PDB file of C-alpha atoms in Angstrom:
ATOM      1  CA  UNK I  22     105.937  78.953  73.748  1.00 83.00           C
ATOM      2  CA  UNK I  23     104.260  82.183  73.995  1.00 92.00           C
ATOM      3  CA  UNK I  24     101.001  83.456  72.292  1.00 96.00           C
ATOM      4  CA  UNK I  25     100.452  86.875  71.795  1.00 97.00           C
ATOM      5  CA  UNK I  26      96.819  87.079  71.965  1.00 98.00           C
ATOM      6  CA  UNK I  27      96.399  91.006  71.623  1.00 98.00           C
ATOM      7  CA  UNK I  28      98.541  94.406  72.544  1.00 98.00           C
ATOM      8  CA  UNK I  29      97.780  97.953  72.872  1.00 98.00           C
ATOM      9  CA  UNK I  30      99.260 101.230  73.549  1.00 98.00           C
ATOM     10  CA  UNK I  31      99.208 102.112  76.978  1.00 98.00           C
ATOM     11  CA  UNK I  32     101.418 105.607  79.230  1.00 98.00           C
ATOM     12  CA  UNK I  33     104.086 104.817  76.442  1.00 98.00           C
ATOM     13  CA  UNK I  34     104.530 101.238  76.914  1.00 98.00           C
ATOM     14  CA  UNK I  35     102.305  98.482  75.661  1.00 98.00           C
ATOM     15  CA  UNK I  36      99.741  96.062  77.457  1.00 98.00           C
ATOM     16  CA  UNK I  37     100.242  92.305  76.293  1.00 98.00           C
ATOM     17  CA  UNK I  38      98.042  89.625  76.788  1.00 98.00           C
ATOM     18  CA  UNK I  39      99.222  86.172  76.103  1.00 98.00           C
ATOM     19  CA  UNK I  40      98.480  82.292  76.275  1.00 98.00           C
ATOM     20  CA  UNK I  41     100.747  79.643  76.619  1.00 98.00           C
ATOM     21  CA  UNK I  42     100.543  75.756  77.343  1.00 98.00           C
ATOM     22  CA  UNK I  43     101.155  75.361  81.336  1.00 98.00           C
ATOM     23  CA  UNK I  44     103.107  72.001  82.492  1.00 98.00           C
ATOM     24  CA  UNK I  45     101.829  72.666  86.162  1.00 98.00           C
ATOM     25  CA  UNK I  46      98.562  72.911  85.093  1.00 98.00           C
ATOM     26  CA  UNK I  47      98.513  70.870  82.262  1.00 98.00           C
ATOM     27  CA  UNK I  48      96.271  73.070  79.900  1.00 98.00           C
ATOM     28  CA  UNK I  49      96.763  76.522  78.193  1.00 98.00           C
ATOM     29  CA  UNK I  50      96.858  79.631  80.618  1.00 98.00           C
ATOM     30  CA  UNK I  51      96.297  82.937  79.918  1.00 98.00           C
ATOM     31  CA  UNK I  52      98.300  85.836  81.182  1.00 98.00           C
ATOM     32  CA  UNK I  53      98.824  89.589  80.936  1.00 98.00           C
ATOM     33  CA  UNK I  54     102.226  92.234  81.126  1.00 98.00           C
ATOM     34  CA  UNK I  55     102.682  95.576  81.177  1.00 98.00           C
ATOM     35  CA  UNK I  56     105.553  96.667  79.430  1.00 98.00           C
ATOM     36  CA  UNK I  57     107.031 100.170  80.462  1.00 98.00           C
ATOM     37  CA  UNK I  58     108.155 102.257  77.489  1.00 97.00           C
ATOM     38  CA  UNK I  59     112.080 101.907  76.974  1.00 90.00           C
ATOM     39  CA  UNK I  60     112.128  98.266  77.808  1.00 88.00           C
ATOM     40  CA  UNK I  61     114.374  96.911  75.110  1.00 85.00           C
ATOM     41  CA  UNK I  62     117.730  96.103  75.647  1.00 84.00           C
ATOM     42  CA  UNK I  63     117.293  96.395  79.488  1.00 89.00           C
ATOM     43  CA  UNK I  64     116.292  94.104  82.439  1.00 96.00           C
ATOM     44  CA  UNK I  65     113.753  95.945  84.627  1.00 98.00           C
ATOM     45  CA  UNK I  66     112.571  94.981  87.878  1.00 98.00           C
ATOM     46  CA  UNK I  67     109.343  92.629  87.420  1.00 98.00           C
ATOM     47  CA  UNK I  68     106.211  92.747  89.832  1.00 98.00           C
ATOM     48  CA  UNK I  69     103.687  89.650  89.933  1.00 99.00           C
ATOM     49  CA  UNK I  70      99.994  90.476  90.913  1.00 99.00           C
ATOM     50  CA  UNK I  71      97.491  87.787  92.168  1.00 99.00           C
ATOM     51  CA  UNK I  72      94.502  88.925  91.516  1.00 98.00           C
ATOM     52  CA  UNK I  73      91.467  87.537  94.169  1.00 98.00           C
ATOM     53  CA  UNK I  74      88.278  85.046  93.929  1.00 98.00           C
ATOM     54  CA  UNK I  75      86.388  85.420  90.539  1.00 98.00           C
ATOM     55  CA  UNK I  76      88.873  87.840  88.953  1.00 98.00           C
ATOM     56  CA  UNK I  77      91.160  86.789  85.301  1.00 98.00           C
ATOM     57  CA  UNK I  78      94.431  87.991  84.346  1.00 98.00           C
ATOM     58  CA  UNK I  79      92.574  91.261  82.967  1.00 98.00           C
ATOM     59  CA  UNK I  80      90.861  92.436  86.103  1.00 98.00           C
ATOM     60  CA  UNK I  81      94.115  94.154  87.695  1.00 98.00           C
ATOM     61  CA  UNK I  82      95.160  95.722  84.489  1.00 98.00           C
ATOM     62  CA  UNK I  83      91.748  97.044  83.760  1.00 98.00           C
ATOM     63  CA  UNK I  84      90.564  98.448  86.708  1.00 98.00           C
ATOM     64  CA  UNK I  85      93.837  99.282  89.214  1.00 98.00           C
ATOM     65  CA  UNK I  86      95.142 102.207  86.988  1.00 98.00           C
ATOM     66  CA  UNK I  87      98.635 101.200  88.139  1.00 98.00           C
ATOM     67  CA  UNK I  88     100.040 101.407  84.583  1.00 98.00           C
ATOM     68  CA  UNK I  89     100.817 104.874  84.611  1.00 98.00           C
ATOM     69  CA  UNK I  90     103.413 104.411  87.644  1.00 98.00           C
ATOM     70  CA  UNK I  91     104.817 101.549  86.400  1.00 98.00           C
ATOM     71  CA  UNK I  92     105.385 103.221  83.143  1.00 98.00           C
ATOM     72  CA  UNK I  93     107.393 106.420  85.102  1.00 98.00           C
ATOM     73  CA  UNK I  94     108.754 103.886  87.554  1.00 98.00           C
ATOM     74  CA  UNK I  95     110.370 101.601  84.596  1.00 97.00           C
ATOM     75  CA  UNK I  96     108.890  98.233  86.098  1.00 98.00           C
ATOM     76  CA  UNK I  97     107.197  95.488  84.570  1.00 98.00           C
ATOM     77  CA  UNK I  98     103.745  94.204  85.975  1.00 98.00           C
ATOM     78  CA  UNK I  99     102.775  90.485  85.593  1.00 98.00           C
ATOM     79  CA  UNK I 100      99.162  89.551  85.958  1.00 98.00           C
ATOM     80  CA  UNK I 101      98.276  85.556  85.977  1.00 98.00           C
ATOM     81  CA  UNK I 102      95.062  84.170  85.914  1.00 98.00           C
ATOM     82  CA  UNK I 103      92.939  82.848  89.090  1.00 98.00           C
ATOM     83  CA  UNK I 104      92.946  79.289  88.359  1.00 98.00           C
ATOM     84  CA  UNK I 105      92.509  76.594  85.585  1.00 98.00           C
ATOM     85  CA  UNK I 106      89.691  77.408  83.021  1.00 97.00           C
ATOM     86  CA  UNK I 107      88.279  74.413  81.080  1.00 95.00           C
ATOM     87  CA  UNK I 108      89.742  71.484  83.351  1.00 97.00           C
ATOM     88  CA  UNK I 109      85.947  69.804  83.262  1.00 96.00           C
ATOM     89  CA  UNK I 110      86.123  68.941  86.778  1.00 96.00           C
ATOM     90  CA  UNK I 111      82.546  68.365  87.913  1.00 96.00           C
ATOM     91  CA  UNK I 112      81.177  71.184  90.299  1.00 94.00           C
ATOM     92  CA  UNK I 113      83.838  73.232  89.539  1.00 97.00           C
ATOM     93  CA  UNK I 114      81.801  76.282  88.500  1.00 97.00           C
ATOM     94  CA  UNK I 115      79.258  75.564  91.290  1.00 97.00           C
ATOM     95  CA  UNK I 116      80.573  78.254  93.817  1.00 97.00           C
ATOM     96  CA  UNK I 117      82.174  81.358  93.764  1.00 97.00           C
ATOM     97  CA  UNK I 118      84.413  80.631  96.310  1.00 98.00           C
ATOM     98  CA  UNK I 119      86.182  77.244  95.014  1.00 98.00           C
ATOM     99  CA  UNK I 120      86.962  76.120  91.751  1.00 98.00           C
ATOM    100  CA  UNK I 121      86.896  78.360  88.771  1.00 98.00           C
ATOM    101  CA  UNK I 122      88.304  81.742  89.649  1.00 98.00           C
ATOM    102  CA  UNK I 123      89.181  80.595  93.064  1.00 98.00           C
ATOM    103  CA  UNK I 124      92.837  78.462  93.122  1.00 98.00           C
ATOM    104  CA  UNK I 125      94.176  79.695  95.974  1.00 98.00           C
ATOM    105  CA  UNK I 126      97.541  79.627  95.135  1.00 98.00           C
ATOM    106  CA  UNK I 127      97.970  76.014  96.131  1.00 98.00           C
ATOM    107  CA  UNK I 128      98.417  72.883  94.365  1.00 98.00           C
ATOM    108  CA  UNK I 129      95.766  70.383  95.310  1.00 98.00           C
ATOM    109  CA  UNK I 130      96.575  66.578  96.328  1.00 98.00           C
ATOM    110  CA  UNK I 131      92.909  65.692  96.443  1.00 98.00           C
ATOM    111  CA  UNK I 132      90.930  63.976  93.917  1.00 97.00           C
ATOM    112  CA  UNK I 133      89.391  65.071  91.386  1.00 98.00           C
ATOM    113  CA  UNK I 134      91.536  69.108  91.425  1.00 98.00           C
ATOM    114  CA  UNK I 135      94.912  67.270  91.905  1.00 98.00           C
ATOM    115  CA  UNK I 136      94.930  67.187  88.042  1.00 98.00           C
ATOM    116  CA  UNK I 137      95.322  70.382  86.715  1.00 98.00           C
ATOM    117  CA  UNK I 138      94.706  72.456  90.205  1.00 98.00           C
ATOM    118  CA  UNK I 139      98.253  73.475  90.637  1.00 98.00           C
ATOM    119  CA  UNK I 140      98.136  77.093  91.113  1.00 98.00           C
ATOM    120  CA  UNK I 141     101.405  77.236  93.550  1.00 98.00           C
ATOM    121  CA  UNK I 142     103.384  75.724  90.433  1.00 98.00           C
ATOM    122  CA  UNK I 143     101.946  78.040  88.149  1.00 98.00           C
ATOM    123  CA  UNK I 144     103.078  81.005  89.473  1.00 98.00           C
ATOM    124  CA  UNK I 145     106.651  79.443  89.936  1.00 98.00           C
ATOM    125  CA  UNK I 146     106.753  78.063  86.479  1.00 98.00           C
ATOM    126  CA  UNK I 147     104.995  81.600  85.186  1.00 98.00           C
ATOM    127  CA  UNK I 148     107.894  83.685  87.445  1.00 98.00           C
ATOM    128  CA  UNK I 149     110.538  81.221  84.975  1.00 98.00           C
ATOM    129  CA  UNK I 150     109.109  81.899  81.330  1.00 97.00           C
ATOM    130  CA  UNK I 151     108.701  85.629  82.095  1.00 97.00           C
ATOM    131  CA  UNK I 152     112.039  86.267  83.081  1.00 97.00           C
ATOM    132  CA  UNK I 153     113.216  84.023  79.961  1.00 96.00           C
ATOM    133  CA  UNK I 154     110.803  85.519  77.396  1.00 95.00           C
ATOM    134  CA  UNK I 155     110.792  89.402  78.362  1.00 95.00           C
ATOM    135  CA  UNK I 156     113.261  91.993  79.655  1.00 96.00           C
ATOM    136  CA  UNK I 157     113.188  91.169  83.681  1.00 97.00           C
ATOM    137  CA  UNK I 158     115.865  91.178  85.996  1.00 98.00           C
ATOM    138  CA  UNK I 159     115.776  87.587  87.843  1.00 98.00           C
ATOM    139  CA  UNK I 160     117.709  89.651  91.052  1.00 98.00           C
ATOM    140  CA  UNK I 161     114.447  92.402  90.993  1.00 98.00           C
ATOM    141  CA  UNK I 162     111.300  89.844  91.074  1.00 98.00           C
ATOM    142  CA  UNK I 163     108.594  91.202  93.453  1.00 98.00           C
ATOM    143  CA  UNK I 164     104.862  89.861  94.197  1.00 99.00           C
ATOM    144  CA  UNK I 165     101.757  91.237  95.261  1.00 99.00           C
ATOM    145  CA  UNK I 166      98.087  90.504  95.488  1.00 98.00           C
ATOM    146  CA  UNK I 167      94.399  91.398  96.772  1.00 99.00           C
ATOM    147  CA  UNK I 168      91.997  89.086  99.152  1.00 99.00           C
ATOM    148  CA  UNK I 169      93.014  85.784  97.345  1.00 99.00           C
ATOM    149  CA  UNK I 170      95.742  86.489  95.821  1.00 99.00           C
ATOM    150  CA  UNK I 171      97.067  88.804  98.904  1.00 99.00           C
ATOM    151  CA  UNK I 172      96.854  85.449 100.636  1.00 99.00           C
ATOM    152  CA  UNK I 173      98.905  83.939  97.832  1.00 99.00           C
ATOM    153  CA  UNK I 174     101.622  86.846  97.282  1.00 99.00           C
ATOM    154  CA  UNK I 175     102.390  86.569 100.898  1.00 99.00           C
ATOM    155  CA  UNK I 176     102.874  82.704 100.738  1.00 98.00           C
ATOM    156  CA  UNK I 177     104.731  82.493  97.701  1.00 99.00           C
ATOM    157  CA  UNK I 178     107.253  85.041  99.273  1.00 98.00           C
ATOM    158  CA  UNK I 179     107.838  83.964 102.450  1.00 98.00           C
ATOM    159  CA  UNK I 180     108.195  80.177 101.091  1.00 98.00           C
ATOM    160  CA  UNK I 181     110.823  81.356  98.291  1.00 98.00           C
ATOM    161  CA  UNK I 182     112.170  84.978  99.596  1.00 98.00           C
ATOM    162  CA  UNK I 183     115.470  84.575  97.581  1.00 97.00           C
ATOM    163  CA  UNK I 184     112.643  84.040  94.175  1.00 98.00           C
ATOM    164  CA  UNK I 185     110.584  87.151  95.531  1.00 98.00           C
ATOM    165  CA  UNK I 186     112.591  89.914  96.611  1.00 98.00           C
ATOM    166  CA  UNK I 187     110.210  92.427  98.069  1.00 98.00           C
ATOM    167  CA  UNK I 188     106.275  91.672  99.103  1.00 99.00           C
ATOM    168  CA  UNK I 189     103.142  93.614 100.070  1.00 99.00           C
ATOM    169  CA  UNK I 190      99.364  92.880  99.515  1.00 99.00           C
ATOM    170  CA  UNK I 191      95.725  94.609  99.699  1.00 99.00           C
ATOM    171  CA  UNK I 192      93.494  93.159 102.283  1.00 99.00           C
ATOM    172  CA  UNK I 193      95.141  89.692 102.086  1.00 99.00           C
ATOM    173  CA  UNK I 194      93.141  86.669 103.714  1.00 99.00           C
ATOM    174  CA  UNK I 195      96.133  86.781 105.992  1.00 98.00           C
ATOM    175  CA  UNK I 196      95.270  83.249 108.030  1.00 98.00           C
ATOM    176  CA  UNK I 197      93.491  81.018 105.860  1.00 98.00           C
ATOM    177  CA  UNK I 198      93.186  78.263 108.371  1.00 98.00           C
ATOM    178  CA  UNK I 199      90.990  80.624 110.613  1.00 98.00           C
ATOM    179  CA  UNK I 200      88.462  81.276 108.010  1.00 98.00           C
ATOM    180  CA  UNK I 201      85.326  80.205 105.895  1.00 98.00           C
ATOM    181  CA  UNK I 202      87.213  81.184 102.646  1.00 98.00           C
ATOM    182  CA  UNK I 203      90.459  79.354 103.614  1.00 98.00           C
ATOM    183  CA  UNK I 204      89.155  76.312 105.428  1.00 98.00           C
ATOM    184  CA  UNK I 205      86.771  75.422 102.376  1.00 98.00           C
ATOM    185  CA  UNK I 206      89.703  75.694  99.717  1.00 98.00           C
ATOM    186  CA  UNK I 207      92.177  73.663 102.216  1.00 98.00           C
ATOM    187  CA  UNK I 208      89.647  70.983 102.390  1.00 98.00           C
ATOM    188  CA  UNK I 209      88.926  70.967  99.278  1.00 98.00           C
ATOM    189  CA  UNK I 210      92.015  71.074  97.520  1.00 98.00           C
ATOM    190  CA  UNK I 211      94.496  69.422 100.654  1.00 98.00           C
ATOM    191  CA  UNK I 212      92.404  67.116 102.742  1.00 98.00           C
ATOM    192  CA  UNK I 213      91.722  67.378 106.298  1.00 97.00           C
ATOM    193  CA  UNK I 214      95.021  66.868 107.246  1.00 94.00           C
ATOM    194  CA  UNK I 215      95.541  70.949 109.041  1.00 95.00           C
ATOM    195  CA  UNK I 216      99.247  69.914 108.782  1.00 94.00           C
ATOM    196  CA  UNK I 217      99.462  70.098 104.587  1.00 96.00           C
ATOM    197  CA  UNK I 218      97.791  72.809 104.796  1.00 98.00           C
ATOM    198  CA  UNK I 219     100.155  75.009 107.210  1.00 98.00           C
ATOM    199  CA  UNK I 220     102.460  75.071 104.014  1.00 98.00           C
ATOM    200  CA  UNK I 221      99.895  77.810 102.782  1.00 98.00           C
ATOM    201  CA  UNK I 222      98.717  80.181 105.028  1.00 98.00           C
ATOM    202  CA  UNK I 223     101.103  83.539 105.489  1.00 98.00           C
ATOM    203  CA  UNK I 224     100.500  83.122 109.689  1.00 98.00           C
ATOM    204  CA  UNK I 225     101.856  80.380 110.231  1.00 98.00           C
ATOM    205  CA  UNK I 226     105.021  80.363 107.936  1.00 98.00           C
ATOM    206  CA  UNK I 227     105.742  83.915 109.230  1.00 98.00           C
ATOM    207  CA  UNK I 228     105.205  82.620 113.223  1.00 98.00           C
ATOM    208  CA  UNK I 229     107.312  79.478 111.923  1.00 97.00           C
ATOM    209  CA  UNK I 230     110.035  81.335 110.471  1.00 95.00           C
ATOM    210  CA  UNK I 231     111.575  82.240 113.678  1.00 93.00           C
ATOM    211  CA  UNK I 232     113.275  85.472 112.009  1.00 93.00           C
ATOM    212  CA  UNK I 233     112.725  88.437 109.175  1.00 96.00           C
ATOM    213  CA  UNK I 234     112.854  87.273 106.034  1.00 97.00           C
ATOM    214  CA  UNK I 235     112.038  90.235 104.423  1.00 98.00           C
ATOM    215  CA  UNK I 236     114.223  92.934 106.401  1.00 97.00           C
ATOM    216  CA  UNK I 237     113.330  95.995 104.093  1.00 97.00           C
ATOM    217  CA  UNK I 238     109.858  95.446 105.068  1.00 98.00           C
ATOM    218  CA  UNK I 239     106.315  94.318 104.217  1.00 98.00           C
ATOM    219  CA  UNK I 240     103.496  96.699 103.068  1.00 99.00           C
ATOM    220  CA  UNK I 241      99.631  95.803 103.974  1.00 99.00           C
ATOM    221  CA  UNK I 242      96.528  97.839 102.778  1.00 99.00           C
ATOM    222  CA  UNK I 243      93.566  96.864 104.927  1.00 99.00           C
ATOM    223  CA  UNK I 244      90.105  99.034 104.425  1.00 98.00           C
ATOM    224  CA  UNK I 245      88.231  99.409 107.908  1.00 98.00           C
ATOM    225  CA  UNK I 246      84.827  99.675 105.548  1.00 98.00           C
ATOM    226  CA  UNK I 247      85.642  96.071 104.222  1.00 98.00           C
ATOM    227  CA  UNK I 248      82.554  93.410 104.734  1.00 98.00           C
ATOM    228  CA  UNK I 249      85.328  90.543 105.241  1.00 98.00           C
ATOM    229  CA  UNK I 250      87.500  92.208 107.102  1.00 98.00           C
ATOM    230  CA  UNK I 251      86.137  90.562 110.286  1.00 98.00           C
ATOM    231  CA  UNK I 252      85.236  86.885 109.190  1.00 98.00           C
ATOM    232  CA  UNK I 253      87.902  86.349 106.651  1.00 98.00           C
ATOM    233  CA  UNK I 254      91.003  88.620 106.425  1.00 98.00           C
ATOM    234  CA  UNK I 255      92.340  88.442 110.150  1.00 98.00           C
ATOM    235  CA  UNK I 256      95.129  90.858 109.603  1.00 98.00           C
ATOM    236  CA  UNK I 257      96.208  91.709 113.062  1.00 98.00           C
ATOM    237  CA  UNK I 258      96.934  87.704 113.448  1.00 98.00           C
ATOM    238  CA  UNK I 259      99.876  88.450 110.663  1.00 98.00           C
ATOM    239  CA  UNK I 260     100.497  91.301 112.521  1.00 98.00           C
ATOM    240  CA  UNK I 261     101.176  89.389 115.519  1.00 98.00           C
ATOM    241  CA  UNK I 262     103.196  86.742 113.464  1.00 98.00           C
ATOM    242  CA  UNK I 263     105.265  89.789 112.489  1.00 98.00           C
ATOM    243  CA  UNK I 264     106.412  90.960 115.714  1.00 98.00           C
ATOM    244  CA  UNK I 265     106.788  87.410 117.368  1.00 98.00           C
ATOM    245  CA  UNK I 266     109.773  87.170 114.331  1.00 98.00           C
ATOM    246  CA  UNK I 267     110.723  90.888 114.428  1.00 98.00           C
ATOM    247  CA  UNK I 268     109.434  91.146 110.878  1.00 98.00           C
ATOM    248  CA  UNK I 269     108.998  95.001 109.678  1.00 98.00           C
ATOM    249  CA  UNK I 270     105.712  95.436 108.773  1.00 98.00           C
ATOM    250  CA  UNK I 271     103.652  98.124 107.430  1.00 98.00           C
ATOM    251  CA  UNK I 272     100.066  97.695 108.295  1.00 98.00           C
ATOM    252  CA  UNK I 273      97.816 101.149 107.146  1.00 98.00           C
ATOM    253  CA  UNK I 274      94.208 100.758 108.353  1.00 98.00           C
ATOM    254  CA  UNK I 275      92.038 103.358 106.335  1.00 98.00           C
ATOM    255  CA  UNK I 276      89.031 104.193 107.712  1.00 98.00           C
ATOM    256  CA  UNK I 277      86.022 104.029 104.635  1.00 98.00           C
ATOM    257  CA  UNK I 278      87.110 101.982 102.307  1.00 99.00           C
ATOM    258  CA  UNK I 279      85.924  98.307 101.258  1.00 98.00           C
ATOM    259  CA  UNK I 280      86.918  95.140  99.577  1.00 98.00           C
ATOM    260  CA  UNK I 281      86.971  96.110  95.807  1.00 98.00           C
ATOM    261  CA  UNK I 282      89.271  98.042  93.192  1.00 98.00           C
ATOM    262  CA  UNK I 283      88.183 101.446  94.392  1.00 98.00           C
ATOM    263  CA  UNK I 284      90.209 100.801  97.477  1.00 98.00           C
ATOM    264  CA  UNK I 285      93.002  98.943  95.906  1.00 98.00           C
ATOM    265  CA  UNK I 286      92.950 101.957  92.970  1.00 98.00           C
ATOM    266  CA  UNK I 287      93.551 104.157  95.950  1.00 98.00           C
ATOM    267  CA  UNK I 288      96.512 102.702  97.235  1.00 99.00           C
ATOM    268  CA  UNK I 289      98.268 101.057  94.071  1.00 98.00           C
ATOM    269  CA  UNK I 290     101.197 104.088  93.369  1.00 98.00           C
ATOM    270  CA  UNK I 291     102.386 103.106  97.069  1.00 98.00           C
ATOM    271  CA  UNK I 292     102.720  99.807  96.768  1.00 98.00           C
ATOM    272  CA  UNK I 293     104.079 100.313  93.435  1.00 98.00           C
ATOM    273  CA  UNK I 294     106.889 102.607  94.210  1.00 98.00           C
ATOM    274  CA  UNK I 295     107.174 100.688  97.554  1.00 98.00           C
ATOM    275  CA  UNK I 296     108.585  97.626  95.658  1.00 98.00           C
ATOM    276  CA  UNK I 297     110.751  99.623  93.111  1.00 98.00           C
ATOM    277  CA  UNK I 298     112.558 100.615  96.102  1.00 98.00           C
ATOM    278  CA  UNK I 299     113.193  97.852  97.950  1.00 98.00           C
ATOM    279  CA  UNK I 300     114.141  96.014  94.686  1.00 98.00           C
ATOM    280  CA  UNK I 301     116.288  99.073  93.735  1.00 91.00           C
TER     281      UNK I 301
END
């Protein structure tokens, strides 16, 4: 059941926050929603947003500025949090990078996370209750994310493309099994076994998928002034997964800009009006 923890008047429509007790997770979650003004009575296309290491549910809708497009574009954003808060699994708020604000999207088979570390079946389970508790359109569902979450909106597509509809991300850790970031979460959360942890990173399932599963086309921001962009983002290896498949993909490398919301601010119409027309 849904909590409605707070609202407010926002380009017409309203800003929601809510809480609600997760079965994947197995303790309350928090989430947000933008609702574009007119909503009632209708089903409007729905876009997810994972949000990236150490962010919340809020981070997106306070700093992106993307409500104002989704209110003139008539879509719905959904914004979930990063991970489990309060699971009391010792170390978890140790590092930055794993634990607390840092779920990767996966859900973890290793002792002691495999509890309530189930971020994959959030999302799934969150993608449900949305389109059962607010005006969505289960045929227009599209995801997105930054760093993280980028990682995790172009997993969760390309393992469920007839859930997720269209895709597109902002400097996405694009081949978590080549990195610092990813191979420390994988560990962590899978084992050592490199085979589990295939399942997750957007390379590999695209290389693996032998054709286009997305045929309208994928979108990818990528800032050329961005600190990670050499040790953990590897974008031109999805790049290359892309074209082994024939996957369309639009990859726009912008000279200048970084890692953080001023770059994603930037950029957010386009990907914004980029999924309401692919998901019509």
């Amino acid at each position: 059941m849904l909590e409605l923890l707070s609202e407010h008047a926002c380009f017409g429509g309203v800003q929601r926050f809510y809480k609600f007790d997760s079965a994947a997770i197995g303790l309350p979650m928090r989430f947000s929603v933008y609702l574009p003004p007119g909503a009632e009575g209708k089903r409007l296309p729905v876009l997810f947003y994972l949000a990236g290491l150490t962010c919340t549910e809020e981070t997106f809708m306070i700093k992106a500025g993307a409500q104002r497009v989704a209110a003139e574009e008539g879509l719905i954003l959904v914004t979930p949090d990063t991970s489990p808060r309060g699971a009391g699994v010792p170390g978890e708020t140790d590092a930055w990078d794993f634990g607390a604000g840092a779920g990767f999207y996966v859900d973890a088979v290793q002792e002691p996370w495999s509890a309530h570390y189930r971020m994959y079946s959030h999302i799934l389970e969150l993608r449900e209750l949305v389109l059962a508790g607010l005006p969505a359109d289960p045929e227009r569902v599209g995801i997105f994310g930054h760093s993280m979450g980028g990682h995790g909106a172009l997993m969760l597509a390309l393992r469920n493309p007839d859930l997720f509809r269209s895709v597109s991300a902002f400097a996405p850790i694009a081949a978590p099994m080549r990195c610092p970031w990813g191979q420390k979460a994988f560990g962590g959360y899978l084992g050592s076994d490199q085979a589990a942890w295939r399942a997750y990173d957007a390379t590999e399932l695209m290389a693996g998928s032998g054709t286009a599963p997305f045929p309208k086309g994928i979108l990818v921001d990528q800032g050329l002034a961005d600190k990670f962009l050499a040790e953990q983002l590897y974008p031109e290896a999805f790049e290359e997964a892309c074209r082994s498949v024939g996957q369309p993909l639009t990859l726009r490398r912008h000279p200048g800009y970084d890692h953080g919301y001023y770059f994603i601010s930037t950029f957010v119409d386009d990907h914004l009006r980029f999924h309401r027309r692919n998901l019509g």
